[in-house]
Amino acid sequence: MSARSRSLAVAMAAASALALSACGGGGGGGGADSDEAIPIGIIADLTGATGDVGKPYNEGMLAYVDWRNGEDGIEGRQIDAMSNDYAYEVPQAEQLYKQYVNDGVVAIQGWGTGDTEALSGSVARDELPFISGSFAEPLTDPEEAPYNFIIAPTYSDQMRIALDWISEDSGGKSEVAVFHNDSPFGEAPVADGQKWIDEESLDLGYEAYPMPSGSQNFVGLLSQAKKQGAKYVVIQNVASPAALVAKDIAAQNLDMKIVCLNWCANELFIDSAGAKAAEGHLLVQPFAPMAADKEGHQDLKEYAEANDLDPATLGTSWVQGWYAMHVMAEGIEAALKNGDDLTGPAIREALETMGPIETGGVVGNGTVEFSGDSHRGSTATGIYRAEDGKMVEIEAGASL
Amino acid sequence: MAATATGIHHRSYTSELRLRATRAEYLRLGLMTVLLLVLPFVLDNFWLSQANLILIAVIGAVGLNILVGYTGQISLGQGGFLAVGAYSSAILSDRIGLPTPLAIIAAVLLTAAVGTFFGLPGLRLKGLYLAIATLASQMIIEFVIRRWDWLTLDQGYLNVERLNLFGFQIGGRQVFEQQWYWVLLLLAGLTVLTARNLFRTGLGRSFMAVRDQDIAAEAIGVNIPRAKLTAFAVSSGFVGLAGALTAHYSEVVSWEKFTLDVSILYLAMIIVGGLGSIAGAVYGAIFMTLLPELIRQLSLGLGDTLPFLADQLPAVRNAVFGLVIILFLILEPRGLDRIWQRIKDYFRFWPFRY
């Protein structure tokens, strides 16, 4: 290169540097000053592998925000909830997370176990309280995940309660097959279930079977469970695949009882399987469905009626979304009442020290409570049975 | 790839060996350097995070292009090799306590070794057969990272400490992306420069000879098995670096980030960018990383007029992804790099057509 062209290059470089710098720009943000809306980011699964329950959960959260804003918001401030679909893909969740951090949100509502775990380190470093649809046990430990909060009993707690119930129902001895989603969500309670059987010396056989995603039937898996001699099939998956298992059990005329945990323990499971195939199966569900008619359902009913929704059609996942947002909003309210600036650490502190959050009998045994040592909001769950196409409560607030 | 561009006459060997020959090339280099240096001061943190993802993708795509574009060995194992880099660097630095730079270097070497091992079928297989063999490597590595619980100490995922380079610790939310940008820019720059120069050496030219006609290459003295295995090693080494950087940048490692989808995404990058071109790998990495985000921004913008776009965003994104690849295969199989070449040629030869 000649000296002339070299100096030309340098000159061009300098000129464009000036031009680009002039464009300005810079970090997002959006503070949390007194009258501003409170920004909350939602990472939702509307169209992904768990979209069947993810969509109503998201609708429940947005409905709560709408209702609360109508009730003059939190301490007079409106909630600005941003909801985006991540289709149950971890990289998309990370992308959305970065977007929300840049937008200056004060807290985040997440969804899946894989992405909640993947983001737990980042939310801790960025000091953003994070409530999610995942109830995986490691997320309850403030040492491991200081900014994650779980508002219901963990999947592992639900599994323990289910195993205790099975042990009692079977007269003390039986074989249990665990059908689980082949992902961190599905695997979350599997090892803890085995540990519980060993610790409590339960006389239960225990085998875990990953459910291949996209399967059109589970006859093969059921025949393995049959070979094991399983009388109970605990399912840790969402409603649609669990309903397929129920249909296959009915079609094969197998003597097996399904015990659904959390995300398949809902009306969608019964509707998809059909009342006949679902009949008699058990549902471990920490959030009381609308059919259970608890005091805490009143606001939901009023909101639904005011918005041309039939309260009877609001599924349990919708109720779960409503109360996930309720717990977060209560934490934010407590932080504001403490006179703190609305920051992540202030909300975390408020959630840890505010005492029990009342849910009118909907979550666990009625209240959700965190402490500095534990972010496990509840250890109790309702147990329901599918009868005539309905969820019928057989035990409220069951705990270990 | 032509060794020299048409219409340029060299009067000395030194001149012919230059990476850049014309004034316009120096000018563009200057502009690009300025753009890259100014970027962190004009972008907000979110777009800077996109730039960081692009820089990591550049390293991975250049690595894959060495194998697929330059040596003609098809590979569907990119996701697996990224995982080897990510897991080994995370474990070596956080659990075994190796200083992070050393852990990253070790991860690069380990991934190169694993890549060489899985490249062995390449000595006997070609084309589709080799593609399926490398697909097996993806499956095996995915199985290992999902089922070998000791890798993550039964946790299912690995938390990675914030990057510490020779005593310098990456900072918090406000400066995190900026500081990472400089680290990644340096490494991506070195990667591009290394790869660019690799194909000016005898080794690099032996890779291309294997791709173009392996029997003829053997006849002129190229050791085919050695060339193929070295290509796998070099390529996997780069990919291992991208994997290690993914781990330290995102600060968490879980198997869900290294699935077959990732392998396909990287293949798409080098197809769309241009097979057998380092610049193409860079263009492809930029294009394919930005595409989903641009579609998202577009659907948000058009949300009111075309609500379908916003409602079905992930499906739309996948459809556009597929459509882009098909359109490139039909309209310009040599990718963005060739389109750019044609634009440059048009201006260089104007008013003549050639």
PDB file of N, CA, C and O in Angstrom, chain B residues 122-187:
ATOM      1  N   GLY B 122     -13.823 -40.495   8.651  1.00  0.00           N
ATOM      2  CA  GLY B 122     -13.605 -39.709   7.442  1.00  0.00           C
ATOM      3  C   GLY B 122     -12.527 -40.303   6.549  1.00  0.00           C
ATOM      4  O   GLY B 122     -12.444 -39.990   5.358  1.00  0.00           O
ATOM      5  N   LEU B 123     -11.681 -41.171   7.120  1.00  0.00           N
ATOM      6  CA  LEU B 123     -10.645 -41.795   6.307  1.00  0.00           C
ATOM      7  C   LEU B 123     -11.257 -42.791   5.335  1.00  0.00           C
ATOM      8  O   LEU B 123     -10.678 -43.102   4.287  1.00  0.00           O
ATOM      9  N   ARG B 124     -12.415 -43.344   5.708  1.00  0.00           N
ATOM     10  CA  ARG B 124     -13.041 -44.348   4.853  1.00  0.00           C
ATOM     11  C   ARG B 124     -14.333 -43.847   4.197  1.00  0.00           C
ATOM     12  O   ARG B 124     -14.763 -44.393   3.200  1.00  0.00           O
ATOM     13  N   LEU B 125     -14.927 -42.854   4.823  1.00  0.00           N
ATOM     14  CA  LEU B 125     -16.264 -42.447   4.362  1.00  0.00           C
ATOM     15  C   LEU B 125     -16.241 -41.060   3.733  1.00  0.00           C
ATOM     16  O   LEU B 125     -15.431 -40.219   4.079  1.00  0.00           O
ATOM     17  N   LYS B 126     -17.187 -40.860   2.832  1.00  0.00           N
ATOM     18  CA  LYS B 126     -17.319 -39.547   2.190  1.00  0.00           C
ATOM     19  C   LYS B 126     -18.775 -39.159   2.135  1.00  0.00           C
ATOM     20  O   LYS B 126     -19.654 -40.004   2.250  1.00  0.00           O
ATOM     21  N   GLY B 127     -19.018 -37.877   1.912  1.00  0.00           N
ATOM     22  CA  GLY B 127     -20.358 -37.391   1.620  1.00  0.00           C
ATOM     23  C   GLY B 127     -21.373 -37.739   2.681  1.00  0.00           C
ATOM     24  O   GLY B 127     -21.148 -37.563   3.873  1.00  0.00           O
ATOM     25  N   LEU B 128     -22.494 -38.272   2.213  1.00  0.00           N
ATOM     26  CA  LEU B 128     -23.611 -38.565   3.120  1.00  0.00           C
ATOM     27  C   LEU B 128     -23.217 -39.532   4.219  1.00  0.00           C
ATOM     28  O   LEU B 128     -23.665 -39.412   5.357  1.00  0.00           O
ATOM     29  N   TYR B 129     -22.372 -40.510   3.866  1.00  0.00           N
ATOM     30  CA  TYR B 129     -21.975 -41.515   4.852  1.00  0.00           C
ATOM     31  C   TYR B 129     -21.227 -40.853   5.999  1.00  0.00           C
ATOM     32  O   TYR B 129     -21.439 -41.149   7.164  1.00  0.00           O
ATOM     33  N   LEU B 130     -20.332 -39.916   5.616  1.00  0.00           N
ATOM     34  CA  LEU B 130     -19.567 -39.215   6.638  1.00  0.00           C
ATOM     35  C   LEU B 130     -20.502 -38.324   7.466  1.00  0.00           C
ATOM     36  O   LEU B 130     -20.353 -38.206   8.688  1.00  0.00           O
ATOM     37  N   ALA B 131     -21.486 -37.725   6.793  1.00  0.00           N
ATOM     38  CA  ALA B 131     -22.438 -36.866   7.508  1.00  0.00           C
ATOM     39  C   ALA B 131     -23.118 -37.657   8.615  1.00  0.00           C
ATOM     40  O   ALA B 131     -23.260 -37.188   9.746  1.00  0.00           O
ATOM     41  N   ILE B 132     -23.529 -38.887   8.298  1.00  0.00           N
ATOM     42  CA  ILE B 132     -24.208 -39.708   9.304  1.00  0.00           C
ATOM     43  C   ILE B 132     -23.240 -40.122  10.412  1.00  0.00           C
ATOM     44  O   ILE B 132     -23.593 -40.161  11.588  1.00  0.00           O
ATOM     45  N   ALA B 133     -21.978 -40.390  10.028  1.00  0.00           N
ATOM     46  CA  ALA B 133     -20.990 -40.760  11.055  1.00  0.00           C
ATOM     47  C   ALA B 133     -20.766 -39.601  12.022  1.00  0.00           C
ATOM     48  O   ALA B 133     -20.670 -39.799  13.237  1.00  0.00           O
ATOM     49  N   THR B 134     -20.712 -38.367  11.498  1.00  0.00           N
ATOM     50  CA  THR B 134     -20.511 -37.227  12.397  1.00  0.00           C
ATOM     51  C   THR B 134     -21.783 -36.941  13.202  1.00  0.00           C
ATOM     52  O   THR B 134     -21.710 -36.448  14.315  1.00  0.00           O
ATOM     53  N   LEU B 135     -22.921 -37.288  12.603  1.00  0.00           N
ATOM     54  CA  LEU B 135     -24.178 -37.162  13.357  1.00  0.00           C
ATOM     55  C   LEU B 135     -24.105 -38.062  14.597  1.00  0.00           C
ATOM     56  O   LEU B 135     -24.551 -37.706  15.681  1.00  0.00           O
ATOM     57  N   ALA B 136     -23.485 -39.230  14.399  1.00  0.00           N
ATOM     58  CA  ALA B 136     -23.327 -40.143  15.541  1.00  0.00           C
ATOM     59  C   ALA B 136     -22.482 -39.488  16.619  1.00  0.00           C
ATOM     60  O   ALA B 136     -22.768 -39.632  17.810  1.00  0.00           O
ATOM     61  N   SER B 137     -21.459 -38.732  16.209  1.00  0.00           N
ATOM     62  CA  SER B 137     -20.619 -38.083  17.225  1.00  0.00           C
ATOM     63  C   SER B 137     -21.460 -37.087  18.027  1.00  0.00           C
ATOM     64  O   SER B 137     -21.332 -36.982  19.246  1.00  0.00           O
ATOM     65  N   GLN B 138     -22.347 -36.375  17.330  1.00  0.00           N
ATOM     66  CA  GLN B 138     -23.245 -35.437  18.023  1.00  0.00           C
ATOM     67  C   GLN B 138     -24.097 -36.184  19.053  1.00  0.00           C
ATOM     68  O   GLN B 138     -24.225 -35.772  20.203  1.00  0.00           O
ATOM     69  N   MET B 139     -24.653 -37.323  18.618  1.00  0.00           N
ATOM     70  CA  MET B 139     -25.536 -38.095  19.501  1.00  0.00           C
ATOM     71  C   MET B 139     -24.769 -38.622  20.710  1.00  0.00           C
ATOM     72  O   MET B 139     -25.257 -38.586  21.841  1.00  0.00           O
ATOM     73  N   ILE B 140     -23.560 -39.137  20.449  1.00  0.00           N
ATOM     74  CA  ILE B 140     -22.783 -39.737  21.541  1.00  0.00           C
ATOM     75  C   ILE B 140     -22.403 -38.663  22.562  1.00  0.00           C
ATOM     76  O   ILE B 140     -22.586 -38.831  23.773  1.00  0.00           O
ATOM     77  N   ILE B 141     -21.915 -37.528  22.045  1.00  0.00           N
ATOM     78  CA  ILE B 141     -21.495 -36.464  22.978  1.00  0.00           C
ATOM     79  C   ILE B 141     -22.711 -35.942  23.745  1.00  0.00           C
ATOM     80  O   ILE B 141     -22.648 -35.706  24.953  1.00  0.00           O
ATOM     81  N   GLU B 142     -23.847 -35.807  23.045  1.00  0.00           N
ATOM     82  CA  GLU B 142     -25.059 -35.328  23.720  1.00  0.00           C
ATOM     83  C   GLU B 142     -25.480 -36.314  24.810  1.00  0.00           C
ATOM     84  O   GLU B 142     -25.882 -35.906  25.906  1.00  0.00           O
ATOM     85  N   PHE B 143     -25.372 -37.599  24.488  1.00  0.00           N
ATOM     86  CA  PHE B 143     -25.718 -38.621  25.484  1.00  0.00           C
ATOM     87  C   PHE B 143     -24.817 -38.468  26.719  1.00  0.00           C
ATOM     88  O   PHE B 143     -25.295 -38.475  27.857  1.00  0.00           O
ATOM     89  N   VAL B 144     -23.520 -38.304  26.462  1.00  0.00           N
ATOM     90  CA  VAL B 144     -22.563 -38.210  27.569  1.00  0.00           C
ATOM     91  C   VAL B 144     -22.876 -37.010  28.465  1.00  0.00           C
ATOM     92  O   VAL B 144     -22.950 -37.123  29.683  1.00  0.00           O
ATOM     93  N   ILE B 145     -23.121 -35.835  27.835  1.00  0.00           N
ATOM     94  CA  ILE B 145     -23.328 -34.654  28.682  1.00  0.00           C
ATOM     95  C   ILE B 145     -24.688 -34.676  29.378  1.00  0.00           C
ATOM     96  O   ILE B 145     -24.887 -34.020  30.379  1.00  0.00           O
ATOM     97  N   ARG B 146     -25.614 -35.471  28.842  1.00  0.00           N
ATOM     98  CA  ARG B 146     -26.926 -35.565  29.515  1.00  0.00           C
ATOM     99  C   ARG B 146     -26.930 -36.593  30.624  1.00  0.00           C
ATOM    100  O   ARG B 146     -27.591 -36.417  31.642  1.00  0.00           O
ATOM    101  N   ARG B 147     -26.222 -37.697  30.393  1.00  0.00           N
ATOM    102  CA  ARG B 147     -26.375 -38.834  31.315  1.00  0.00           C
ATOM    103  C   ARG B 147     -25.228 -39.031  32.285  1.00  0.00           C
ATOM    104  O   ARG B 147     -25.391 -39.731  33.261  1.00  0.00           O
ATOM    105  N   TRP B 148     -24.040 -38.501  31.970  1.00  0.00           N
ATOM    106  CA  TRP B 148     -22.939 -38.689  32.925  1.00  0.00           C
ATOM    107  C   TRP B 148     -23.082 -37.628  34.009  1.00  0.00           C
ATOM    108  O   TRP B 148     -22.581 -36.503  33.878  1.00  0.00           O
ATOM    109  N   ASP B 149     -23.723 -38.005  35.099  1.00  0.00           N
ATOM    110  CA  ASP B 149     -24.063 -37.030  36.122  1.00  0.00           C
ATOM    111  C   ASP B 149     -22.847 -36.394  36.790  1.00  0.00           C
ATOM    112  O   ASP B 149     -22.916 -35.274  37.273  1.00  0.00           O
ATOM    113  N   TRP B 150     -21.721 -37.142  36.821  1.00  0.00           N
ATOM    114  CA  TRP B 150     -20.558 -36.578  37.526  1.00  0.00           C
ATOM    115  C   TRP B 150     -20.039 -35.325  36.828  1.00  0.00           C
ATOM    116  O   TRP B 150     -19.377 -34.491  37.437  1.00  0.00           O
ATOM    117  N   LEU B 151     -20.362 -35.184  35.534  1.00  0.00           N
ATOM    118  CA  LEU B 151     -19.911 -33.979  34.820  1.00  0.00           C
ATOM    119  C   LEU B 151     -20.444 -32.721  35.496  1.00  0.00           C
ATOM    120  O   LEU B 151     -19.767 -31.711  35.592  1.00  0.00           O
ATOM    121  N   THR B 152     -21.702 -32.816  35.951  1.00  0.00           N
ATOM    122  CA  THR B 152     -22.322 -31.629  36.570  1.00  0.00           C
ATOM    123  C   THR B 152     -22.566 -31.847  38.057  1.00  0.00           C
ATOM    124  O   THR B 152     -23.339 -31.113  38.659  1.00  0.00           O
ATOM    125  N   LEU B 153     -21.909 -32.836  38.625  1.00  0.00           N
ATOM    126  CA  LEU B 153     -22.095 -33.183  40.042  1.00  0.00           C
ATOM    127  C   LEU B 153     -23.573 -33.367  40.375  1.00  0.00           C
ATOM    128  O   LEU B 153     -24.089 -32.780  41.331  1.00  0.00           O
ATOM    129  N   ASP B 154     -24.274 -34.112  39.540  1.00  0.00           N
ATOM    130  CA  ASP B 154     -25.698 -34.440  39.729  1.00  0.00           C
ATOM    131  C   ASP B 154     -26.628 -33.243  39.609  1.00  0.00           C
ATOM    132  O   ASP B 154     -27.798 -33.332  39.931  1.00  0.00           O
ATOM    133  N   GLN B 155     -26.098 -32.114  39.193  1.00  0.00           N
ATOM    134  CA  GLN B 155     -26.903 -30.902  39.185  1.00  0.00           C
ATOM    135  C   GLN B 155     -27.655 -30.745  37.860  1.00  0.00           C
ATOM    136  O   GLN B 155     -28.674 -30.056  37.807  1.00  0.00           O
ATOM    137  N   GLY B 156     -27.140 -31.340  36.806  1.00  0.00           N
ATOM    138  CA  GLY B 156     -27.775 -31.212  35.500  1.00  0.00           C
ATOM    139  C   GLY B 156     -27.224 -30.046  34.692  1.00  0.00           C
ATOM    140  O   GLY B 156     -27.369 -29.997  33.490  1.00  0.00           O
ATOM    141  N   TYR B 157     -26.620 -29.095  35.372  1.00  0.00           N
ATOM    142  CA  TYR B 157     -26.013 -27.966  34.675  1.00  0.00           C
ATOM    143  C   TYR B 157     -24.814 -27.485  35.491  1.00  0.00           C
ATOM    144  O   TYR B 157     -24.658 -27.866  36.648  1.00  0.00           O
ATOM    145  N   LEU B 158     -23.966 -26.682  34.862  1.00  0.00           N
ATOM    146  CA  LEU B 158     -22.774 -26.181  35.550  1.00  0.00           C
ATOM    147  C   LEU B 158     -22.818 -24.666  35.624  1.00  0.00           C
ATOM    148  O   LEU B 158     -22.982 -24.009  34.600  1.00  0.00           O
ATOM    149  N   ASN B 159     -22.688 -24.132  36.808  1.00  0.00           N
ATOM    150  CA  ASN B 159     -22.529 -22.683  36.926  1.00  0.00           C
ATOM    151  C   ASN B 159     -21.069 -22.343  36.723  1.00  0.00           C
ATOM    152  O   ASN B 159     -20.196 -23.024  37.252  1.00  0.00           O
ATOM    153  N   VAL B 160     -20.797 -21.308  35.965  1.00  0.00           N
ATOM    154  CA  VAL B 160     -19.407 -20.951  35.682  1.00  0.00           C
ATOM    155  C   VAL B 160     -19.117 -19.599  36.324  1.00  0.00           C
ATOM    156  O   VAL B 160     -19.925 -18.676  36.253  1.00  0.00           O
ATOM    157  N   GLU B 161     -17.963 -19.519  36.978  1.00  0.00           N
ATOM    158  CA  GLU B 161     -17.558 -18.266  37.637  1.00  0.00           C
ATOM    159  C   GLU B 161     -17.397 -17.157  36.608  1.00  0.00           C
ATOM    160  O   GLU B 161     -17.094 -17.424  35.449  1.00  0.00           O
ATOM    161  N   ARG B 162     -17.559 -15.927  37.057  1.00  0.00           N
ATOM    162  CA  ARG B 162     -17.330 -14.786  36.144  1.00  0.00           C
ATOM    163  C   ARG B 162     -15.874 -14.792  35.680  1.00  0.00           C
ATOM    164  O   ARG B 162     -14.965 -15.089  36.449  1.00  0.00           O
ATOM    165  N   LEU B 163     -15.681 -14.465  34.408  1.00  0.00           N
ATOM    166  CA  LEU B 163     -14.348 -14.596  33.793  1.00  0.00           C
ATOM    167  C   LEU B 163     -13.293 -13.742  34.504  1.00  0.00           C
ATOM    168  O   LEU B 163     -13.510 -12.577  34.794  1.00  0.00           O
ATOM    169  N   ASN B 164     -12.164 -14.377  34.755  1.00  0.00           N
ATOM    170  CA  ASN B 164     -11.030 -13.685  35.346  1.00  0.00           C
ATOM    171  C   ASN B 164      -9.824 -13.947  34.457  1.00  0.00           C
ATOM    172  O   ASN B 164      -9.384 -15.080  34.320  1.00  0.00           O
ATOM    173  N   LEU B 165      -9.327 -12.886  33.816  1.00  0.00           N
ATOM    174  CA  LEU B 165      -8.193 -13.040  32.908  1.00  0.00           C
ATOM    175  C   LEU B 165      -6.972 -12.368  33.504  1.00  0.00           C
ATOM    176  O   LEU B 165      -6.936 -11.148  33.623  1.00  0.00           O
ATOM    177  N   PHE B 166      -6.001 -13.145  33.913  1.00  0.00           N
ATOM    178  CA  PHE B 166      -4.745 -12.627  34.470  1.00  0.00           C
ATOM    179  C   PHE B 166      -5.026 -11.583  35.558  1.00  0.00           C
ATOM    180  O   PHE B 166      -4.447 -10.503  35.565  1.00  0.00           O
ATOM    181  N   GLY B 167      -5.964 -11.878  36.423  1.00  0.00           N
ATOM    182  CA  GLY B 167      -6.247 -10.959  37.531  1.00  0.00           C
ATOM    183  C   GLY B 167      -7.303  -9.914  37.206  1.00  0.00           C
ATOM    184  O   GLY B 167      -7.791  -9.222  38.089  1.00  0.00           O
ATOM    185  N   PHE B 168      -7.676  -9.800  35.925  1.00  0.00           N
ATOM    186  CA  PHE B 168      -8.720  -8.833  35.574  1.00  0.00           C
ATOM    187  C   PHE B 168     -10.079  -9.522  35.575  1.00  0.00           C
ATOM    188  O   PHE B 168     -10.304 -10.488  34.859  1.00  0.00           O
ATOM    189  N   GLN B 169     -10.973  -9.012  36.425  1.00  0.00           N
ATOM    190  CA  GLN B 169     -12.296  -9.637  36.558  1.00  0.00           C
ATOM    191  C   GLN B 169     -13.319  -8.848  35.741  1.00  0.00           C
ATOM    192  O   GLN B 169     -13.376  -7.622  35.843  1.00  0.00           O
ATOM    193  N   ILE B 170     -14.120  -9.574  34.934  1.00  0.00           N
ATOM    194  CA  ILE B 170     -15.199  -8.913  34.175  1.00  0.00           C
ATOM    195  C   ILE B 170     -16.209  -8.340  35.181  1.00  0.00           C
ATOM    196  O   ILE B 170     -16.525  -8.993  36.175  1.00  0.00           O
ATOM    197  N   GLY B 171     -16.694  -7.137  34.902  1.00  0.00           N
ATOM    198  CA  GLY B 171     -17.537  -6.438  35.871  1.00  0.00           C
ATOM    199  C   GLY B 171     -19.015  -6.784  35.802  1.00  0.00           C
ATOM    200  O   GLY B 171     -19.406  -7.762  35.170  1.00  0.00           O
ATOM    201  N   GLY B 172     -19.832  -5.980  36.446  1.00  0.00           N
ATOM    202  CA  GLY B 172     -21.268  -6.246  36.594  1.00  0.00           C
ATOM    203  C   GLY B 172     -22.109  -5.843  35.408  1.00  0.00           C
ATOM    204  O   GLY B 172     -21.591  -5.604  34.319  1.00  0.00           O
ATOM    205  N   ARG B 173     -23.421  -5.767  35.646  1.00  0.00           N
ATOM    206  CA  ARG B 173     -24.423  -5.591  34.603  1.00  0.00           C
ATOM    207  C   ARG B 173     -24.094  -4.468  33.604  1.00  0.00           C
ATOM    208  O   ARG B 173     -24.263  -4.619  32.413  1.00  0.00           O
ATOM    209  N   GLN B 174     -23.607  -3.332  34.122  1.00  0.00           N
ATOM    210  CA  GLN B 174     -23.401  -2.175  33.243  1.00  0.00           C
ATOM    211  C   GLN B 174     -22.251  -2.359  32.270  1.00  0.00           C
ATOM    212  O   GLN B 174     -22.317  -1.902  31.134  1.00  0.00           O
ATOM    213  N   VAL B 175     -21.174  -3.008  32.733  1.00  0.00           N
ATOM    214  CA  VAL B 175     -19.974  -3.071  31.881  1.00  0.00           C
ATOM    215  C   VAL B 175     -19.709  -4.473  31.332  1.00  0.00           C
ATOM    216  O   VAL B 175     -18.799  -4.657  30.528  1.00  0.00           O
ATOM    217  N   PHE B 176     -20.546  -5.434  31.755  1.00  0.00           N
ATOM    218  CA  PHE B 176     -20.326  -6.833  31.393  1.00  0.00           C
ATOM    219  C   PHE B 176     -20.176  -7.013  29.885  1.00  0.00           C
ATOM    220  O   PHE B 176     -19.184  -7.568  29.402  1.00  0.00           O
ATOM    221  N   GLU B 177     -21.151  -6.524  29.119  1.00  0.00           N
ATOM    222  CA  GLU B 177     -21.132  -6.751  27.668  1.00  0.00           C
ATOM    223  C   GLU B 177     -19.957  -6.036  27.005  1.00  0.00           C
ATOM    224  O   GLU B 177     -19.313  -6.596  26.120  1.00  0.00           O
ATOM    225  N   GLN B 178     -19.679  -4.806  27.444  1.00  0.00           N
ATOM    226  CA  GLN B 178     -18.575  -4.059  26.837  1.00  0.00           C
ATOM    227  C   GLN B 178     -17.249  -4.782  27.025  1.00  0.00           C
ATOM    228  O   GLN B 178     -16.478  -4.952  26.086  1.00  0.00           O
ATOM    229  N   GLN B 179     -17.007  -5.221  28.268  1.00  0.00           N
ATOM    230  CA  GLN B 179     -15.721  -5.858  28.542  1.00  0.00           C
ATOM    231  C   GLN B 179     -15.593  -7.165  27.777  1.00  0.00           C
ATOM    232  O   GLN B 179     -14.545  -7.474  27.231  1.00  0.00           O
ATOM    233  N   TRP B 180     -16.686  -7.928  27.721  1.00  0.00           N
ATOM    234  CA  TRP B 180     -16.649  -9.175  26.963  1.00  0.00           C
ATOM    235  C   TRP B 180     -16.412  -8.893  25.480  1.00  0.00           C
ATOM    236  O   TRP B 180     -15.758  -9.659  24.790  1.00  0.00           O
ATOM    237  N   TYR B 181     -16.982  -7.786  25.006  1.00  0.00           N
ATOM    238  CA  TYR B 181     -16.842  -7.455  23.592  1.00  0.00           C
ATOM    239  C   TYR B 181     -15.369  -7.376  23.197  1.00  0.00           C
ATOM    240  O   TYR B 181     -14.952  -7.925  22.181  1.00  0.00           O
ATOM    241  N   TRP B 182     -14.563  -6.707  24.051  1.00  0.00           N
ATOM    242  CA  TRP B 182     -13.144  -6.559  23.700  1.00  0.00           C
ATOM    243  C   TRP B 182     -12.444  -7.914  23.695  1.00  0.00           C
ATOM    244  O   TRP B 182     -11.628  -8.194  22.815  1.00  0.00           O
ATOM    245  N   VAL B 183     -12.776  -8.739  24.690  1.00  0.00           N
ATOM    246  CA  VAL B 183     -12.144 -10.067  24.752  1.00  0.00           C
ATOM    247  C   VAL B 183     -12.507 -10.872  23.498  1.00  0.00           C
ATOM    248  O   VAL B 183     -11.638 -11.446  22.825  1.00  0.00           O
ATOM    249  N   LEU B 184     -13.806 -10.869  23.179  1.00  0.00           N
ATOM    250  CA  LEU B 184     -14.272 -11.695  22.058  1.00  0.00           C
ATOM    251  C   LEU B 184     -13.797 -11.133  20.723  1.00  0.00           C
ATOM    252  O   LEU B 184     -13.453 -11.888  19.809  1.00  0.00           O
ATOM    253  N   LEU B 185     -13.754  -9.802  20.625  1.00  0.00           N
ATOM    254  CA  LEU B 185     -13.297  -9.193  19.373  1.00  0.00           C
ATOM    255  C   LEU B 185     -11.851  -9.597  19.097  1.00  0.00           C
ATOM    256  O   LEU B 185     -11.494  -9.963  17.975  1.00  0.00           O
ATOM    257  N   LEU B 186     -11.036  -9.552  20.140  1.00  0.00           N
ATOM    258  CA  LEU B 186      -9.632  -9.927  19.984  1.00  0.00           C
ATOM    259  C   LEU B 186      -9.522 -11.370  19.518  1.00  0.00           C
ATOM    260  O   LEU B 186      -8.805 -11.678  18.547  1.00  0.00           O
ATOM    261  N   LEU B 187     -10.247 -12.269  20.185  1.00  0.00           N
ATOM    262  CA  LEU B 187     -10.136 -13.689  19.851  1.00  0.00           C
ATOM    263  C   LEU B 187     -10.718 -13.986  18.468  1.00  0.00           C
ATOM    264  O   LEU B 187     -10.149 -14.761  17.704  1.00  0.00           O
TER     265      LEU B 187
END
